[in-house]
Coordinates of C-alpha atoms in Angstrom, one line a residue:
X8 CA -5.1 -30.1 -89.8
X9 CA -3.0 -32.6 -87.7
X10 CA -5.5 -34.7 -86.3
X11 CA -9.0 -36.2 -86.8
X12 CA -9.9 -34.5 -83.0
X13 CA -8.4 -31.9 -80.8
X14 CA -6.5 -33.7 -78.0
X15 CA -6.1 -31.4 -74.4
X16 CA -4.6 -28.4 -75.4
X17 CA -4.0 -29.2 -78.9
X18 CA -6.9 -27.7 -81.4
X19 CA -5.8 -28.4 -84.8
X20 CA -8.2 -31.4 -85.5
X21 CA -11.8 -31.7 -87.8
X22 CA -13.5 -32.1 -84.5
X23 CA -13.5 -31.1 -81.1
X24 CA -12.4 -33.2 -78.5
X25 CA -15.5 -33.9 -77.4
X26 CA -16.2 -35.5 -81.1
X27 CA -18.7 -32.8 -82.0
X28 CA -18.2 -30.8 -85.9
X29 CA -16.4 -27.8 -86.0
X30 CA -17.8 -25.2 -89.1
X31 CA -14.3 -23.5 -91.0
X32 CA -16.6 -21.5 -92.7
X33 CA -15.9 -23.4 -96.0
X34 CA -15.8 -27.3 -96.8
X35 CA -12.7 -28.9 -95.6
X36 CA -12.4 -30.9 -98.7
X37 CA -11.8 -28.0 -100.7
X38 CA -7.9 -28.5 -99.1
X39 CA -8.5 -32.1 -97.7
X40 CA -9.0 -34.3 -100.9
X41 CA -7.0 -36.1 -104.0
X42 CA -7.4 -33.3 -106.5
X43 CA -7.4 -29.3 -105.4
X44 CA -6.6 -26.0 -106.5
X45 CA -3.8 -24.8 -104.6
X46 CA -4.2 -20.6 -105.0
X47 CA -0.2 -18.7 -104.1
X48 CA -1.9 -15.8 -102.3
X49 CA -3.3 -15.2 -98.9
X50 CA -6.3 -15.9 -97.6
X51 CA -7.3 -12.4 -97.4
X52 CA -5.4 -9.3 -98.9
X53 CA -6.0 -5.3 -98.9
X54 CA -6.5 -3.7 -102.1
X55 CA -6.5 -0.4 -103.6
X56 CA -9.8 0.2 -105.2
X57 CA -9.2 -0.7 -109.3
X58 CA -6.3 -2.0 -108.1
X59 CA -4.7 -4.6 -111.0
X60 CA -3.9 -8.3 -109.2
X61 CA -2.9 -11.1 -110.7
X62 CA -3.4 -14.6 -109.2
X63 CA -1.4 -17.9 -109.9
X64 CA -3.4 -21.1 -109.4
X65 CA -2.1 -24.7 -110.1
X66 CA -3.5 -28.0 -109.8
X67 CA -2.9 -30.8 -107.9
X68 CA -4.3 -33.9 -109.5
X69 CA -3.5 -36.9 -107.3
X70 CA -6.7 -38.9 -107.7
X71 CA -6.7 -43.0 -108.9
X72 CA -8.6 -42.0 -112.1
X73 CA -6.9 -39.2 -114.6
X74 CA -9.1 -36.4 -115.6
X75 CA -8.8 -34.5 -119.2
X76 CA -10.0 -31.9 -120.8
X77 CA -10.2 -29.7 -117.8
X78 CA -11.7 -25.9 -117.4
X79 CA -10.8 -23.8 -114.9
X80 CA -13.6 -21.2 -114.4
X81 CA -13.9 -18.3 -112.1
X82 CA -16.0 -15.4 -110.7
X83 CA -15.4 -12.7 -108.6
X84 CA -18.4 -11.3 -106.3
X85 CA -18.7 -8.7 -103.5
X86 CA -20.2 -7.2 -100.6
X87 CA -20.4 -3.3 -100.5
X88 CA -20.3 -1.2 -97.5
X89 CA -24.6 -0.8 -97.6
X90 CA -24.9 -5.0 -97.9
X91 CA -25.0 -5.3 -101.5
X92 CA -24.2 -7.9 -103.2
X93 CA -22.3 -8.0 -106.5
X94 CA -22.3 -11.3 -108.1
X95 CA -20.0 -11.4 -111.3
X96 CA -17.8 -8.2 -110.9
X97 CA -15.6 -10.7 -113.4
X98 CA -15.7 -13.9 -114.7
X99 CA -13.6 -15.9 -117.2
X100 CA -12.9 -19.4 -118.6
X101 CA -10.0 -21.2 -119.6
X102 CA -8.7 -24.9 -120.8
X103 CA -5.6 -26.3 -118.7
X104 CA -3.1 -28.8 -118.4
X105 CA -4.4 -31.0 -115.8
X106 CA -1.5 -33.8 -115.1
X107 CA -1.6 -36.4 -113.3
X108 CA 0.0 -37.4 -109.9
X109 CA 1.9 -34.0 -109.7
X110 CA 1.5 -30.3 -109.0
X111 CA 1.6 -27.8 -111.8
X112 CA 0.5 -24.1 -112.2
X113 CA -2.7 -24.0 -114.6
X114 CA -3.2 -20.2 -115.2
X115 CA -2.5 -16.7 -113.8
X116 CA -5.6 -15.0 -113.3
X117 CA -5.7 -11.2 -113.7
X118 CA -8.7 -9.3 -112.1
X119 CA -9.3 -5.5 -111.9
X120 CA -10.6 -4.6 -108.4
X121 CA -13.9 -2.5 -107.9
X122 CA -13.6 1.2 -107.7
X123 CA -15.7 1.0 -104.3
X124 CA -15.2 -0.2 -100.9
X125 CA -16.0 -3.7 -100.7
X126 CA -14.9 -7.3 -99.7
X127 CA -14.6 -9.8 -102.4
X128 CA -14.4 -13.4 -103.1
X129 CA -12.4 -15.1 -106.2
X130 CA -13.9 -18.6 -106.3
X131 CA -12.0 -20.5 -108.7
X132 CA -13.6 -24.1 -110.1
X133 CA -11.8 -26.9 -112.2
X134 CA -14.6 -28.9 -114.4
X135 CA -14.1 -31.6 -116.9
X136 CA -15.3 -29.8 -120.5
X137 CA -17.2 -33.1 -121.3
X138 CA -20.0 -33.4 -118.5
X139 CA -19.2 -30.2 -116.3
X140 CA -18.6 -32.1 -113.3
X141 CA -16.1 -29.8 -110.6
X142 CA -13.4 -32.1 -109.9
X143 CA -11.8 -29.0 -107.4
X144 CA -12.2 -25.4 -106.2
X145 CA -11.1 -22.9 -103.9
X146 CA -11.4 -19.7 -103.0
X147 CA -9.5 -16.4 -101.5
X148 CA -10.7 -12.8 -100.8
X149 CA -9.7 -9.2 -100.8
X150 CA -10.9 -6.1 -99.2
X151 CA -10.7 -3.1 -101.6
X152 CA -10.5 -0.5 -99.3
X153 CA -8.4 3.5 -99.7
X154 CA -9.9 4.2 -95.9
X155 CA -12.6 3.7 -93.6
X156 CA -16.1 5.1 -95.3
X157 CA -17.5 8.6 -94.5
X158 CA -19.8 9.7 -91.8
X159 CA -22.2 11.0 -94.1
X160 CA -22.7 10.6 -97.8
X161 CA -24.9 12.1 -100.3
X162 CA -26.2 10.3 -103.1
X163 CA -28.7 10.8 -105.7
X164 CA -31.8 9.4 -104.1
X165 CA -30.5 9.2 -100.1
X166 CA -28.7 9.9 -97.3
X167 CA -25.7 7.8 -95.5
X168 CA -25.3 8.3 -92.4
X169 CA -22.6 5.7 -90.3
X170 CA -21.4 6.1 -86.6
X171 CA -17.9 3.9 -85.9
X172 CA -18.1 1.6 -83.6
X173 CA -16.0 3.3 -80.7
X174 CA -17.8 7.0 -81.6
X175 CA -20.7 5.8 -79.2
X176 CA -22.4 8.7 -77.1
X177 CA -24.3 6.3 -74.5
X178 CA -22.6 3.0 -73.3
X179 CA -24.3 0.8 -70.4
X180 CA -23.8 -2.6 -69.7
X181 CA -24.3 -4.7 -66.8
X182 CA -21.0 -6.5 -67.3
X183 CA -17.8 -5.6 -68.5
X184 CA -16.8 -4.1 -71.6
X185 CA -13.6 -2.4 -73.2
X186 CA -12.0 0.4 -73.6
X187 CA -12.8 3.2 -76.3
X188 CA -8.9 2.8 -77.1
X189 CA -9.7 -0.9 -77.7
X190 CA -12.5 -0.7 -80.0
X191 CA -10.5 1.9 -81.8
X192 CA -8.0 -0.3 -82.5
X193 CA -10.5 -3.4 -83.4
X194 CA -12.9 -1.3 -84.6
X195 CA -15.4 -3.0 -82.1
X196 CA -17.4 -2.5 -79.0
X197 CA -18.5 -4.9 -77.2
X198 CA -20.3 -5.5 -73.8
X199 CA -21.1 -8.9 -71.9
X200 CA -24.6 -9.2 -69.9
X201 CA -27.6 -6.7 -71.0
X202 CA -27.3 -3.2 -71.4
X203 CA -26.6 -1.1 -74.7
X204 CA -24.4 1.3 -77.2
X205 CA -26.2 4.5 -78.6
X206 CA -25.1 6.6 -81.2
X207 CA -26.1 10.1 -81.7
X208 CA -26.1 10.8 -86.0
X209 CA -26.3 14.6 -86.6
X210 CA -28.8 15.0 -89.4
X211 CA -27.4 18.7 -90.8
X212 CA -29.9 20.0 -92.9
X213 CA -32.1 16.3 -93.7
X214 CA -35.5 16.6 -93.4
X215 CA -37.0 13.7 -91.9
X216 CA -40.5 14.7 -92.8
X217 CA -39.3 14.4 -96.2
X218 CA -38.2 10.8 -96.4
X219 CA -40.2 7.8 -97.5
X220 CA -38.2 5.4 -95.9
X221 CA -35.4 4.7 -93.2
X222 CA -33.1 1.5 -93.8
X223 CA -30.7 -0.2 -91.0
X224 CA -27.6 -1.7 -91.4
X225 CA -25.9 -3.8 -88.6
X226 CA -23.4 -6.3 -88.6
X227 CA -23.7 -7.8 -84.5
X228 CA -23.0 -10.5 -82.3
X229 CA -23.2 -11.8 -78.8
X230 CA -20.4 -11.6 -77.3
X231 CA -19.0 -15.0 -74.7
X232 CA -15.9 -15.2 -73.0
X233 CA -12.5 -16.5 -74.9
X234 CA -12.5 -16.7 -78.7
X235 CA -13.9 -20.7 -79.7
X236 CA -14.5 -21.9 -83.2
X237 CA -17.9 -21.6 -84.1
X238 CA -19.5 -25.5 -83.8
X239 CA -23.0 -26.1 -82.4
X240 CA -22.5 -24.8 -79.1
X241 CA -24.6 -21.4 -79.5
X242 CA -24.6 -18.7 -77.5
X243 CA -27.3 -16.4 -78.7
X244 CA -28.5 -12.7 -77.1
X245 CA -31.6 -11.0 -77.5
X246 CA -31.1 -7.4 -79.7
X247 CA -33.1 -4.1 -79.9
X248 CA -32.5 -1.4 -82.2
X249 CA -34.2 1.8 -81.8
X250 CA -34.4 5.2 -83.5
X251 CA -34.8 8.1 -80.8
X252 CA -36.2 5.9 -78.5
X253 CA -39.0 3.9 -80.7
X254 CA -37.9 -0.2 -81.0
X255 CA -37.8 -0.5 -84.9
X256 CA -36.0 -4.0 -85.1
X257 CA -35.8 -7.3 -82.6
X258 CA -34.1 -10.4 -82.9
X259 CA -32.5 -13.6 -81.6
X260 CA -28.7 -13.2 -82.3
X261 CA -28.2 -16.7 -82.6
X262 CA -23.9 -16.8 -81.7
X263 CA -20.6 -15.2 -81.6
X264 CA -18.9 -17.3 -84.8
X265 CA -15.2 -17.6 -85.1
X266 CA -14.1 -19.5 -88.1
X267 CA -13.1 -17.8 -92.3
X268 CA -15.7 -15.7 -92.1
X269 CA -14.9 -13.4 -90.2
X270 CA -11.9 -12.5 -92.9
X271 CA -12.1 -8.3 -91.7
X272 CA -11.0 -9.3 -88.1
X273 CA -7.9 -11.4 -88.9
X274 CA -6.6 -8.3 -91.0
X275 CA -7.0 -6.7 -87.5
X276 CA -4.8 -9.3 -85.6
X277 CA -8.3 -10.9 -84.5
X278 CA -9.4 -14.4 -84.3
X279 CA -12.4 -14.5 -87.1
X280 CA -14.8 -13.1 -84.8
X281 CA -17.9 -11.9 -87.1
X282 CA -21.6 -11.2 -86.8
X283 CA -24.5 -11.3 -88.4
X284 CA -25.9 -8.8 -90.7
X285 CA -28.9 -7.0 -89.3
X286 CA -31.7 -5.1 -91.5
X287 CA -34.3 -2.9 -90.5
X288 CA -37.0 -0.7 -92.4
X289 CA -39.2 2.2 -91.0
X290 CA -41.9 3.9 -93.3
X291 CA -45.2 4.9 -92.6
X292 CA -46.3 6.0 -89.0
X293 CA -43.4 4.3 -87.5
X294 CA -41.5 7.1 -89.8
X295 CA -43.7 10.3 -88.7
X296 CA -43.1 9.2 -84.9
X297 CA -39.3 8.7 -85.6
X298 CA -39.5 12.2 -87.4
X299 CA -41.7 14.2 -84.7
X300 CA -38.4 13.0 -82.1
X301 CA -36.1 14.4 -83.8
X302 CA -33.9 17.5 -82.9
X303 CA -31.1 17.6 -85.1
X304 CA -29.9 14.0 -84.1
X305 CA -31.2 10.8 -85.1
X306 CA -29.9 8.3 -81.7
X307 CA -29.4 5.0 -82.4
X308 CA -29.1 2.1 -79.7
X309 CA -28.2 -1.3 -80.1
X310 CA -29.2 -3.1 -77.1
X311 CA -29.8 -6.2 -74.9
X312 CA -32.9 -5.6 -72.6
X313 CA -32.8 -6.0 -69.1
X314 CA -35.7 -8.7 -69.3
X315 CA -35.0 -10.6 -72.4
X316 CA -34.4 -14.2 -72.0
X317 CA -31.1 -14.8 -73.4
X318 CA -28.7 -11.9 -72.3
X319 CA -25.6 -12.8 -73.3
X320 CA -24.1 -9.2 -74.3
X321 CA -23.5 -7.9 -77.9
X322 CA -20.8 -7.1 -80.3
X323 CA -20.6 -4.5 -82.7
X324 CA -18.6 -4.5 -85.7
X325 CA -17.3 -1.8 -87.3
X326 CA -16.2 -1.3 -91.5
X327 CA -13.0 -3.2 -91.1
X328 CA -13.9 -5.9 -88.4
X329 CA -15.9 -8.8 -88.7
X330 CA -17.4 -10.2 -91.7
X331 CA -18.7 -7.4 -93.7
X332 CA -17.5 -4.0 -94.8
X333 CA -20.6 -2.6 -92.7
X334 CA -20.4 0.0 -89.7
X335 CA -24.0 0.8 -88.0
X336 CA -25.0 2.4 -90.8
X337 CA -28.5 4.7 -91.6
X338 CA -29.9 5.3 -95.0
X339 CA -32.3 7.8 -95.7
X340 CA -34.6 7.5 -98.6
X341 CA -36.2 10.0 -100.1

């Protein structure tokens, strides 16, 4: 940050120029303030999965008053490739040296990454030992990745089926979108106006009939011209998903966010562009109309109708794109 506002052409202020709040994606103060947590590491870094890191934190302690006895605690937590959360994954304590009115390092944290794919978050926390207040924090992330996840998994109780976001079998939109080259190398498509992307999943040898349940996994987007910081101007889009042709989800999308969050795009050259993670469920008759359409394929379509009231396109994010470790993903229960 240079300024309290952008100026012109200049965008490295709190606000816009217009004086309205931009969102970072994390409190400003976390950086901006007297005493902080300065973390040597990126932002975001690729990991091998159980991959041994270690991670040097200091402390800057510049406020009027001199705070001792100080813990630094931390956590590490996660976000699979099905949307789970994994709160705790580790988690230590330690007492530091907390001097004042300079910059020293406090400890060297060692973590052991998670054998899966994933996208984690080390939030580190200094407290004073006698009343727990946090005095600083900060944060940085990894994404535990050895490649992108499989097109269809097998596990004990269900079936994982994902498309990529550029293997697509039906695209129309009303405006433009990109290349399948493009979204290759993004690993998102993307199309302005109403229209839609369809996937056909092959099922092999699933029985539909069989299952007791169907869950959705989405992370989407509108999609608006340029690449602005999220704030409160909101562009949202109207979204369908169906499963061989019967609507099993609708929603507002309420933006297309660029700010931290969107930590899987910057690793792709991108500009924090992220989406929102979608859910759907089908049981019951909706399942046994699902299952008597079926022919090998199970065709999925994301898709902006031609009369919904906010058509403002859609992006779709693939494993490694975006904000979560999530491609268009089915899961078969059974």
């Amino acid at each position: 940050f240079t300024e309290l506002h952008d100026v012109e052409w200049e965008y490295n202020g709190f606000l816009n120029y217009d004086r309205t709040p931009k969102d970072f994606g994390y409190d400003p103060s976390i950086i901006n303030e007297s005493d902080t947590l300065p973390i040597d590491a990126p932002p975001i870094r690729r990991c091998k999965p159980g991959e041994i890191v270690r991670i040097d934190v200091a402390s800057s302690h510049y406020s009027t008053k001199k705070d001792n006895n100080v813990t630094l605690q931390w956590r590490l937590a996660g976000i699979d490739s099905l949307g789970k959360v994994h709160q705790d994954l580790v988690k230590g304590s330690i007492s530091i040296e907390y001097p004042h009115r300079r910059v020293a390092h406090a400890h060297t944290i060692e973590l052991k990454m998670p054998d899966g794919k994933m996208v984690c978050t080390l939030s580190v926390e200094a407290h004073k030992a006698d009343d727990g207040t946090c005095v600083a924090s900060n944060f940085v992330q990894f994404f535990v990745s050895d490649g992108y996840p499989p097109a269809r998994e097998v596990q004990p109780r269900n079936l994982v089926l994902r498309g990529a976001p550029s293997d697509w079998a039906l695209s129309e939109w009303s405006g433009y979108t990109c290349t399948r080259d493009e979204q290759r190398a993004a690993d998102c498509c993307f199309g302005y106006g109403h229209g839609f992307f369809e996937w056909a999943i092959p099922l092999g040898d699933a029985d539909l009939n069989k299952a007791y349940r169907i869950r959705l996994l989405c992370e989407v987007s509108s999609r608006r011209i340029d690449t602005p910081q999220t704030d409160d101007d909101l562009f949202p889009t109207n979204m369908q998903m169906l499963l061989n042709g019967i609507r099993v989800y609708e929603a507002t999308i309420p933006n297309h966010p660029h700010d931290s969050r969107g930590v899987l795009s910057y690793l792709r050259g991108g500009k924090g562009a992220y989406g929102y993670l979608a859910h759907a469920t089908v049981e019951g008759d909706l399942l046994r109309q699902i299952a008597q359409q079926t022919q090998g394929y199970l065709n999925l379509r994301c898709a902006v109708p031609s009369n919904a009231l906010a058509q403002h396109g859609l992006s779709i994010y693939g494993a490694e794109c975006g904000r979560y470790p999530v491609c268009p993903t089915v899961i078969i229960e059974w």
